Short mmCIF file of C-alpha atoms and ligand atoms in Angstrom, two decimals:
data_model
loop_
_atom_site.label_atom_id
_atom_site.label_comp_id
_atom_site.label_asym_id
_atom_site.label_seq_id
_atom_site.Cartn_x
_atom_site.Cartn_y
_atom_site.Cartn_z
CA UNK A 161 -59.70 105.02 7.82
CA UNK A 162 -62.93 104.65 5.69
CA UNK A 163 -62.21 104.27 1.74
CA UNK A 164 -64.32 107.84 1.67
CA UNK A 165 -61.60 109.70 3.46
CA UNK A 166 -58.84 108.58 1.43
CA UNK A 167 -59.64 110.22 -1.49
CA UNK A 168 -61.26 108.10 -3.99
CA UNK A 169 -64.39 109.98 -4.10
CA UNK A 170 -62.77 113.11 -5.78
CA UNK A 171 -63.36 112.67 -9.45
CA UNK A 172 -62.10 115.67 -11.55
CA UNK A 173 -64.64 115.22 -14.54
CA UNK A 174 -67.71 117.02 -14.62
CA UNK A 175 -70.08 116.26 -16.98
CA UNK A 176 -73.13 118.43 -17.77
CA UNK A 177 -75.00 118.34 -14.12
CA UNK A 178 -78.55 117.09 -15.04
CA UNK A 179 -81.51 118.77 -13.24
CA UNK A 180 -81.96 115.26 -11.69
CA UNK A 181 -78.78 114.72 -10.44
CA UNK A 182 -79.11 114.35 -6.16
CA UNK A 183 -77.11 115.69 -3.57
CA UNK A 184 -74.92 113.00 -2.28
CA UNK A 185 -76.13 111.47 1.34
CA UNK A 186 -73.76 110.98 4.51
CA UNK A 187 -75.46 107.38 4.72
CA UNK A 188 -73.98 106.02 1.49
CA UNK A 189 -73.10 103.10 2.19
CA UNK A 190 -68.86 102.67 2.04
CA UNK A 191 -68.69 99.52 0.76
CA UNK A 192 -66.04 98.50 2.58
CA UNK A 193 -66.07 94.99 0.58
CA UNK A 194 -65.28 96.53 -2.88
CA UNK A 195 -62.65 95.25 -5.03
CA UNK A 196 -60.26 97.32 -7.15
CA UNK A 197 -59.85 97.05 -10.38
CA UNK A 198 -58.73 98.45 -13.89
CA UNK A 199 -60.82 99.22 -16.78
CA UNK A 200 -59.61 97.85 -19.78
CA UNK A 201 -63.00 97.79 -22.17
CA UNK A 202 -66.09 100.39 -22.39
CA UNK A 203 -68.62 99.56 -24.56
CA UNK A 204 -72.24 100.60 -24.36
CA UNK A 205 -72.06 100.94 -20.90
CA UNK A 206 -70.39 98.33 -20.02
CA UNK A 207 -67.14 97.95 -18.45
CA UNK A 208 -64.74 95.00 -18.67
CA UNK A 209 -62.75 95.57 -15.30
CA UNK A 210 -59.30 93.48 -14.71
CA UNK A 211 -59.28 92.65 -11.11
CA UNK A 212 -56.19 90.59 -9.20
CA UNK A 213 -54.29 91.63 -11.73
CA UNK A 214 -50.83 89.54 -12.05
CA UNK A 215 -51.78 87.30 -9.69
CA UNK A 216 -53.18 83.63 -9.91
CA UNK A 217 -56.70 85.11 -9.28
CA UNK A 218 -56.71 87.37 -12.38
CA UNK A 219 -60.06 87.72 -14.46
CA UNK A 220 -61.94 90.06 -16.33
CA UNK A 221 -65.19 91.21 -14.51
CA UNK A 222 -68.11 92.68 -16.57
CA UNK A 223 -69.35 95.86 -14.51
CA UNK A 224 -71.91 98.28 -14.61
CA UNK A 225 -72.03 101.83 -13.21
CA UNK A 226 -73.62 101.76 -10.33
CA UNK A 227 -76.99 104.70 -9.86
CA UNK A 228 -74.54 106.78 -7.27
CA UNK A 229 -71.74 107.43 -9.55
CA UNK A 230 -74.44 109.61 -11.00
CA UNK A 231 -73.28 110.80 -14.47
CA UNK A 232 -69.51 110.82 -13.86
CA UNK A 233 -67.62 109.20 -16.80
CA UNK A 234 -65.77 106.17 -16.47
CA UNK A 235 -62.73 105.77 -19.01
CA UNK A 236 -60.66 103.04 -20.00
CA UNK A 237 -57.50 103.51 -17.56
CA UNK A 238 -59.80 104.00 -14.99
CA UNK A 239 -58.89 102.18 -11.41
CA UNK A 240 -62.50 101.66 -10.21
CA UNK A 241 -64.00 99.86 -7.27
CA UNK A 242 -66.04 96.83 -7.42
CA UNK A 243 -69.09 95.69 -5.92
CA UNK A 244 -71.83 92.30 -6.33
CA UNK A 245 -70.80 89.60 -8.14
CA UNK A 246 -67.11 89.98 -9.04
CA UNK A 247 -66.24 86.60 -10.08
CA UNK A 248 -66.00 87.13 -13.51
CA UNK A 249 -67.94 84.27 -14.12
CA UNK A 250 -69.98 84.47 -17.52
CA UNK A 251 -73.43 86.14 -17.17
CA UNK A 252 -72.29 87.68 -14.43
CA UNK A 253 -72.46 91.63 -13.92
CA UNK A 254 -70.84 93.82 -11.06
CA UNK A 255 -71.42 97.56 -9.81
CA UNK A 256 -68.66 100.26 -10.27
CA UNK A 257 -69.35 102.38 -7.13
CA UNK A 258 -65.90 104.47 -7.20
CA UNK A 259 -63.71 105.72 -9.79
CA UNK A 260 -59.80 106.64 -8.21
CA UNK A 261 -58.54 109.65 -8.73
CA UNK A 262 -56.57 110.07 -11.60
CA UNK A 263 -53.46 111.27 -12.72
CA UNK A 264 -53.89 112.19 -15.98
CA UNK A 265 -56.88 112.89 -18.22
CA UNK A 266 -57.16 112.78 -22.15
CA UNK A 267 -60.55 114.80 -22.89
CA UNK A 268 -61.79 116.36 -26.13
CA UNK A 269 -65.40 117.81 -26.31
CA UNK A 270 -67.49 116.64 -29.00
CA UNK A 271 -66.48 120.19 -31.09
CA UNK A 272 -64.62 123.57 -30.07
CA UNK A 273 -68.31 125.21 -29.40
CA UNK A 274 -69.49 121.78 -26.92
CA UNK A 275 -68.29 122.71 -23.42
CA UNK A 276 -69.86 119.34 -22.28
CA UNK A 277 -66.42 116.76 -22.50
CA UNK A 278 -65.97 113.31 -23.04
CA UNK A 279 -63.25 111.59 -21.07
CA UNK A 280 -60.87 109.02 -23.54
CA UNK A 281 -58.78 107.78 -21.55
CA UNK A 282 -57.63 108.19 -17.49
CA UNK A 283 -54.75 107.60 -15.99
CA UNK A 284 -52.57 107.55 -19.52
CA UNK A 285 -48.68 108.34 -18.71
CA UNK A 286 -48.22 108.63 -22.78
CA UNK A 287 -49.89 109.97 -25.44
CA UNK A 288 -48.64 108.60 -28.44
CA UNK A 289 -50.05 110.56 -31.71
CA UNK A 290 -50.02 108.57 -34.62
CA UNK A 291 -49.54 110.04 -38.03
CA UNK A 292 -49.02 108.38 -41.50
CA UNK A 293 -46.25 109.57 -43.71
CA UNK A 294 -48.60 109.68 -46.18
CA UNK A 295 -52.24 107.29 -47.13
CA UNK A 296 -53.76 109.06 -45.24
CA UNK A 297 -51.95 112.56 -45.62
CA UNK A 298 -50.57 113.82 -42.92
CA UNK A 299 -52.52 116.60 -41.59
CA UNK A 300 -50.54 119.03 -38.63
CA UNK A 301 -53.10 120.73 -37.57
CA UNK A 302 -54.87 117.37 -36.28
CA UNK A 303 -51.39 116.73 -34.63
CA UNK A 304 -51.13 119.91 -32.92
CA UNK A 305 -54.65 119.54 -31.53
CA UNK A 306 -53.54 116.39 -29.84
CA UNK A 307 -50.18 117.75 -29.19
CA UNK A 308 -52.68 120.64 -26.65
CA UNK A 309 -54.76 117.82 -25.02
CA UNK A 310 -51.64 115.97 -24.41
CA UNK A 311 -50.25 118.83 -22.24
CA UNK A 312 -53.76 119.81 -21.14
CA UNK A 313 -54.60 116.77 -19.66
CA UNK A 314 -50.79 116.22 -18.17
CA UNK A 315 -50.15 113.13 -20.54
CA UNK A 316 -46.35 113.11 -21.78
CA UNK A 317 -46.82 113.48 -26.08
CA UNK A 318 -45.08 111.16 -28.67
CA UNK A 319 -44.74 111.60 -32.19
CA UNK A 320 -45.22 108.39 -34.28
CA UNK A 321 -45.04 108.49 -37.87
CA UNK A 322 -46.25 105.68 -39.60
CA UNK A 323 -45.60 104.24 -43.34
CA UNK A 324 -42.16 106.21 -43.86
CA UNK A 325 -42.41 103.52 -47.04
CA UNK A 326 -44.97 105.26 -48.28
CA UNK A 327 -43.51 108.69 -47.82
CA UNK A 328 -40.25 110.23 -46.50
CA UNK A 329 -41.43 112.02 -43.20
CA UNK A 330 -38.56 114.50 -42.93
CA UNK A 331 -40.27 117.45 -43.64
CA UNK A 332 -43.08 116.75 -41.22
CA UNK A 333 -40.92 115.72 -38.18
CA UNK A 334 -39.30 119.00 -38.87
CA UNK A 335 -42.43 120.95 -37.84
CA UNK A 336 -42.09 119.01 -34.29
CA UNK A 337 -38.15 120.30 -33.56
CA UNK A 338 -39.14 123.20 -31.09
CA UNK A 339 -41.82 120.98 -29.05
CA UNK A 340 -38.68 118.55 -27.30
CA UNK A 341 -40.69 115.67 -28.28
CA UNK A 342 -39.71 111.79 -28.74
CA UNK A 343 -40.50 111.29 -32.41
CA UNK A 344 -40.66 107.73 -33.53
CA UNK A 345 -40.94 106.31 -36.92
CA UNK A 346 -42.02 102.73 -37.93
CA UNK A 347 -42.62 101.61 -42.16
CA UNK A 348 -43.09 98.39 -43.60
CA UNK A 349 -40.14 96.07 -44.55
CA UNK A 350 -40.91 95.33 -48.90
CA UNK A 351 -45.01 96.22 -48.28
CA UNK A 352 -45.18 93.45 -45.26
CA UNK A 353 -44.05 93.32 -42.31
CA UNK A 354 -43.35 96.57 -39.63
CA UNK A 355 -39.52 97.29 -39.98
CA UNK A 356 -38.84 94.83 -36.77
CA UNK A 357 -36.17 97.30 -35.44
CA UNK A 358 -38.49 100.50 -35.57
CA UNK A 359 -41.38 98.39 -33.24
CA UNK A 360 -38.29 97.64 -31.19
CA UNK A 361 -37.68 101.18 -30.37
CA UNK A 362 -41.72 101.90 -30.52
CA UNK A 363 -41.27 99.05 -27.96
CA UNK A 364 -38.68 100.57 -25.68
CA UNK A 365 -40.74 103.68 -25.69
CA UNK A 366 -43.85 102.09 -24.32
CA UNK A 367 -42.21 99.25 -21.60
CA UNK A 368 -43.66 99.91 -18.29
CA UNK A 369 -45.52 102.87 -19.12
CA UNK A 370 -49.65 103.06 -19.88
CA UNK A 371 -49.70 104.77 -23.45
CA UNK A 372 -52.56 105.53 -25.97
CA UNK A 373 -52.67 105.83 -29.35
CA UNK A 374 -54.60 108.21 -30.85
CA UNK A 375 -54.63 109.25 -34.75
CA UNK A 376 -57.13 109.37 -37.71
CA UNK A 377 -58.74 106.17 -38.90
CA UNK A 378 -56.12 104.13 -40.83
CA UNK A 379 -52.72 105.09 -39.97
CA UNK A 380 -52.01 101.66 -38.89
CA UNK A 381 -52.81 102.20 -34.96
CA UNK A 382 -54.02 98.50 -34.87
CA UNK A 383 -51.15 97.23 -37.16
CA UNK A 384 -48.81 98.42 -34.44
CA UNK A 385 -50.37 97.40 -31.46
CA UNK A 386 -50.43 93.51 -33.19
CA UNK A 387 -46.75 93.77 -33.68
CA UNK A 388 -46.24 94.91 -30.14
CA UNK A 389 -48.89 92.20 -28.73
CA UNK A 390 -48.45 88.68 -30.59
CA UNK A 391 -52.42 87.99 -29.44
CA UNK A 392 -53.54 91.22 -29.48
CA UNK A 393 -55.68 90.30 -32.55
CA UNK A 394 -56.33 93.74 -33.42
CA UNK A 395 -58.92 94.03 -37.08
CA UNK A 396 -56.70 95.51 -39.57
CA UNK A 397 -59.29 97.54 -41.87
CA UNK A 398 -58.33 99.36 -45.47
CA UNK A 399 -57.76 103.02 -46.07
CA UNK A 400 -60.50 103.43 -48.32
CA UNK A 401 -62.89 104.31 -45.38
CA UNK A 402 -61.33 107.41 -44.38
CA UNK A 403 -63.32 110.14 -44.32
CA UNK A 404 -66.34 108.15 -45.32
CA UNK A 405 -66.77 107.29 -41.08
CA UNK A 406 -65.45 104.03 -41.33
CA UNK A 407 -63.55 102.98 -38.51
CA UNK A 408 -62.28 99.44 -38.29
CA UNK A 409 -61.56 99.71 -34.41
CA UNK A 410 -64.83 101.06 -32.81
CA UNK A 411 -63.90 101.19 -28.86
CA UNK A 412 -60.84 101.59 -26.94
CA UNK A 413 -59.35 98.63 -26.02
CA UNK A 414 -56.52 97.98 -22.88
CA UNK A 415 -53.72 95.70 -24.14
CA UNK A 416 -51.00 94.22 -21.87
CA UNK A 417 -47.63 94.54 -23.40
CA UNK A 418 -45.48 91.31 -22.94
CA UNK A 419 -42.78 92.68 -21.00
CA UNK A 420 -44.78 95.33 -18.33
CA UNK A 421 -46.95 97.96 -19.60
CA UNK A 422 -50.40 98.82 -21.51
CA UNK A 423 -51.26 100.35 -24.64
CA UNK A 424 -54.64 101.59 -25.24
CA UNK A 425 -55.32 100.59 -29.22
CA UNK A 426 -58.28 104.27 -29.93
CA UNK A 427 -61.10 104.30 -32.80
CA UNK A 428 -59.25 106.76 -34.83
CA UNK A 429 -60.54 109.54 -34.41
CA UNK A 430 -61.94 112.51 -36.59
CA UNK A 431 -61.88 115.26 -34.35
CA UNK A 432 -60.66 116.62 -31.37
CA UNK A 433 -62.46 119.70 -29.98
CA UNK A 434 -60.89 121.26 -27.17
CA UNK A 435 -63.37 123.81 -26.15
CA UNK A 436 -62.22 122.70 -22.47
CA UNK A 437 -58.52 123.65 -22.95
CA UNK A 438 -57.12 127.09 -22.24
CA UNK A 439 -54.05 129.63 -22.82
CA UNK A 440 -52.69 129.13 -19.15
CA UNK A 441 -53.75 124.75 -19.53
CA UNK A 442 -51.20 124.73 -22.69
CA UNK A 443 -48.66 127.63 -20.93
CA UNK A 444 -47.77 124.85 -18.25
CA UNK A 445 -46.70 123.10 -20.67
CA UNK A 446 -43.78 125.31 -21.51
CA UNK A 447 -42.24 125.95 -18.68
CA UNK A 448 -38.91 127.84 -19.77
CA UNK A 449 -42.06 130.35 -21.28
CA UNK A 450 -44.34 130.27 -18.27
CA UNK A 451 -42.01 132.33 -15.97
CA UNK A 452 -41.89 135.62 -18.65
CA UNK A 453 -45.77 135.65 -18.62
CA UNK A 454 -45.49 137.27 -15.49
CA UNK A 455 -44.53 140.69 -17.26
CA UNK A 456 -47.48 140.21 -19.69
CA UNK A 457 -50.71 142.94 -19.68
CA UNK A 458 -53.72 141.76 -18.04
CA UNK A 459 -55.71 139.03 -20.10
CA UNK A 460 -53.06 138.85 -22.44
CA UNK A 461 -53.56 136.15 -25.72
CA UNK A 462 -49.85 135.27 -25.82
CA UNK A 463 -50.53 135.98 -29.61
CA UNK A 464 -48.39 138.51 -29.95
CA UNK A 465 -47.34 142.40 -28.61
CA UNK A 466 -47.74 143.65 -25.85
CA UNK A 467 -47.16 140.33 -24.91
CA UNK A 468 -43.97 139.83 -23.02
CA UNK A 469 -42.51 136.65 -24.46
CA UNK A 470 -41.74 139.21 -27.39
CA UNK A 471 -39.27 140.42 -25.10
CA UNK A 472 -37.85 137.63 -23.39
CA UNK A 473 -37.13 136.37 -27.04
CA UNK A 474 -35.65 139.18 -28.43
CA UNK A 475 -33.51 139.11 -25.11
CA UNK A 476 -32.42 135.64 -26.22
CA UNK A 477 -34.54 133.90 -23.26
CA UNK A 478 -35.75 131.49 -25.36
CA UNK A 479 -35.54 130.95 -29.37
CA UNK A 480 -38.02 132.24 -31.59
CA UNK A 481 -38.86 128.54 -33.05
CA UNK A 482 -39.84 127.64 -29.02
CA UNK A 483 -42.36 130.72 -29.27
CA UNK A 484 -43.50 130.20 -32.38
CA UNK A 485 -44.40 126.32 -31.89
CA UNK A 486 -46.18 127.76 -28.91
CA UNK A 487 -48.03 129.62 -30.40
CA UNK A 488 -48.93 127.91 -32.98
CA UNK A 489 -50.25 125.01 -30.37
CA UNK A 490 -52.34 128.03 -28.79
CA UNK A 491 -53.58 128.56 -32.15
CA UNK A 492 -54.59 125.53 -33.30
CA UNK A 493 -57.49 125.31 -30.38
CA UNK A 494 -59.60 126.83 -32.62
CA UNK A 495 -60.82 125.39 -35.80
CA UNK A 496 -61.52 122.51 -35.97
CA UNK A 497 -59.92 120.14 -38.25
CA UNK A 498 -62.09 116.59 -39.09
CA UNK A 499 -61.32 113.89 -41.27
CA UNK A 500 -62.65 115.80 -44.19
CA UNK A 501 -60.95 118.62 -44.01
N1 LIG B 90 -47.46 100.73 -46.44
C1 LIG B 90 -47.77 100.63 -45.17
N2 LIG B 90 -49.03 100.30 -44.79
C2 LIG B 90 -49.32 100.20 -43.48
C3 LIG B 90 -48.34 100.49 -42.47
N3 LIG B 90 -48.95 100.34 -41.27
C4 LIG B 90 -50.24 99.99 -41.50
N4 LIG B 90 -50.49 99.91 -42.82
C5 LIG B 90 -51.77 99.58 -43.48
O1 LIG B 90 -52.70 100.63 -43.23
C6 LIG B 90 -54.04 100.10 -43.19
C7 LIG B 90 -54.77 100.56 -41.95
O2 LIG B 90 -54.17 100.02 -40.80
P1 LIG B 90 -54.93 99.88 -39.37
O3 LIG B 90 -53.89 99.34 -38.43
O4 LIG B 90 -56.20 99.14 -39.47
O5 LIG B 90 -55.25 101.41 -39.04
P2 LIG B 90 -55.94 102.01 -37.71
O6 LIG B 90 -55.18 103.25 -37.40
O7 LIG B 90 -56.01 100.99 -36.64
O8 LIG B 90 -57.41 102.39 -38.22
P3 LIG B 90 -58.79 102.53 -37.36
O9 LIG B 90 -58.94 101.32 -36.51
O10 LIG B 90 -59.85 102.66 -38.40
O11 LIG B 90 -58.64 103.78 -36.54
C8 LIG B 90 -53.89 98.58 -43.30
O12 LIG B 90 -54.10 98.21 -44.65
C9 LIG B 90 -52.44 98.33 -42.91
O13 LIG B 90 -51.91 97.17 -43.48
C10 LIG B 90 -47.02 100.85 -42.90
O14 LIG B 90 -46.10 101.11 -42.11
N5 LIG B 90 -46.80 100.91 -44.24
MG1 LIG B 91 -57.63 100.23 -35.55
ZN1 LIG B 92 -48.55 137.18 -23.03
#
C-alpha cells in the first residue's frame, strides 16, 4: 500500500486558497523514503521535527515545508513526514512533504470577522486554560472563548487557576460548575516556590497525555511548565507587560514531561476569534443537550424560545445551570475580548 492511500494526505485545514495554488498531479512523487516525525518548534517557518523518538537514534531535525504542501499549515503537534537530509546534523535542513491527519485541532482566526484560521496546535488531547486568580484579573469571557475552541476543535478542556496566593479563586471556579470540567489550582508556597502538591496533581493531570496551555500573557504558563520539566528552561517575564504586547514566550514550544507525555508551553495569547466555530460545533459538546435539539424550529439560535431545550428543562431533562452555561459558551463567540479589554 502506497503512503498516499493510507490517509496521510487528508489534511482538514484550509487556509485561504490563493489564486496560485495548483491542482495536485497523479505523478507526485510518494516518497516512499520519508521519515516520520513530530513537530515540537515553529518559528518563522521553520520546523524543529523530533524524529526516532525514544529510541537511541533520537534527534531534532530542522525542516522546511516543502513547495507541494502548498499553503496548508503545519502546527506544533503535528506528525509530519520527512524528506532530504534528516540527520539532524547542524546546518542541515529537511522537507516536510506530509502532514498526518489529526485528531484534534486548536484554531482561532485572527478576529470573530477573519474567516481565514490559524492552526495552534494539532493533535492536542488537552486543553489546559490557564487563568490567574488575580495579577492579571481574571477575565471569563476570555475563558469561555477557549472553553468553545476546546470543544470545537475536539480537545478535552481544563481549568487551571493560577496564583490562588494572590487571590481566593472560589468565586471564579464557581462559574465553571455546570461545564463537568477538571479544575485545577496551583499558588505559590510564601511568594516562591509552586505549592509542590498542587504541580503534583497539575502533574497527574497531564502524565501520558499531549496538553497545551493556553492563557493571557503572564499567568505563570512558563512558571508551570519549569516546575513540571526540571530543564525546561522556560523565560519567566514580569506582569507589567500585559496589555502593553509584551509576551515573554513568543512561539509554542513541545516539552517532554519526565514521566510520558508533552505539554505545549503557548505565547499567551490576547485573543481568540472564533469566527470558524458554530452553534451545532459547540452543541456536540453537550451531549445530554444535543438529543432535545431535535424538537427545535428550523435554524434555531439555541438562545432562547421557541427553542426546545426550554422544554426539556422545564421537564427536568437537564438543569437550568447546564443550559445556561451553554448558552452562555454560545454567546461568548461573539465579541471579542483582548488583553485590553
Ligand atoms: N504570586 C504568584 N506569582 C506567580 C505564580 N505563578 C507565576 N507567577 C509569576 O507571574 C509572572 C509571570 O509568569 P510567566 O510564567 O512568565 O507567565 P506566562 O504565562 O508564561 O507569560 P507569557 O509567556 O508572557 O505568556 C512571573 O513573575 C511569575 O513569577 C503564582 O502562583 N503566584
Ligand atoms: Mg511564558
Ligand atoms: Zn434550539
Amino acid at each position: 500500500m502506497s503512503r498516499l492511500a493510507d490517509g496521510w494526505d487528508n489534511d482538514d485545514v484550509r487556509v485561504r486558497p490563493s489564486p496560485g495554488s495548483r491542482p495536485r498531479t497523479k505523478t507526485r512523487p510518494a516518497h516512499s523514503d520519508a521519515v516520520r516525525g513530530f513537530v515540537v518548534t515553529v518559528d518563522r517557518g521553520r520546523y524543529t521535527v523530533l524524529v526516532d523518538e525514544r529510541t537511541k537514534r533520537e534527534r531534532r531535525v530542522m525542516a522546511m515545508r516543502a513547495r507541494e504542501l502548498g499553503r496548508r499549515a503545519i502546527a506544533v503537534g503535528d506528525r509530519v513526514d520527512l524528506v532530504g537530509d534528516t540527520t539532524g546534523h547542524d546546518d542541515t535542513l529537511a522537507r516536510v512533504v506530509r502532514i498526518a491527519p489529526r485528531t484534534s485541532v486548536l484554531r482561532r482566526s485572527a478576529d470573530d470577522t477573519d474567516t481565514s484560521e490559524r492552526v495552534l496546535v494539532a493533535n492536542a488531547d488537552q486543553l489546559v486554560i490557564v487563568t490567574a486568580a488575580a495579577d492579571p484579573l481574571p477575565r471569563t469571557g476570555f475563558v469561555d472563548r477557549c472553553l468553545v475552541a476546546a470543544f470545537a476543535g475536539s480537545l478535552q478542556p481544563v481549568l487551571l487557576v493560577t496564583k490562588a496566593d494572590l487571590a481566593d479563586p472560589t468565586g471564579l471556579i464557581a462559574a465553571y460548575d455546570d461545564l463537568d470540567l477538571p479544575i485545577l489550582v496551583s499558588r505559590k508556597d510564601s511568594g516562591r516556590d509552586l505549592d509542590g502538591a498542587l504541580v503534583d496533581r497539575v502533574r497527574g493531570m497531564l502524565h501520558e497525555r499531549l496538553s497545551v496551555l493556553i492563557g493571557h500573557s503572564g499567568v505563570g504558563k512558563s512558571t508551570l511548565v519549569n516546575a513540571l520539566v526540571p530543564d525546561a528552561d522556560r523565560a519567566i517575564g514580569s506582569v507589567t507587560g500585559v496589555g502593553k504586547g509584551r509576551h515573554t514566550s513568543t512561539s509554542a514550544v513541545a516539552l517532554e514531561l519526565p514521566d510520558g507525555g508533552w505539554v505545549i508551553d503557548t505565547p499567551g495569547v490576547r485573543s481568540f476569534g472564533l469566527a470558524h466555530v458554530t452553534a451545532d460545533d459547540l452543541l456536540v459538546a453537550f451531549d445530554d443537550l444535543v438529543g432535545a435539539t431535535a424538537d427545535c424550529p428550523p435554524n434555531c439560535d439555541h438562545l432562547g424560545p421557541p427553542c426546545a431545550l426550554d422544554g426539556f428543562v422545564a421537564a427536568g431533562g437537564a438543569t437550568a445551570g447546564r443550559l445556561a452555561s451553554f448558552r452562555r459558551l454560545l454567546n461568548s463567540r461573539a465579541g471579542l475580548e483582548t488583553d485590553a479589554g
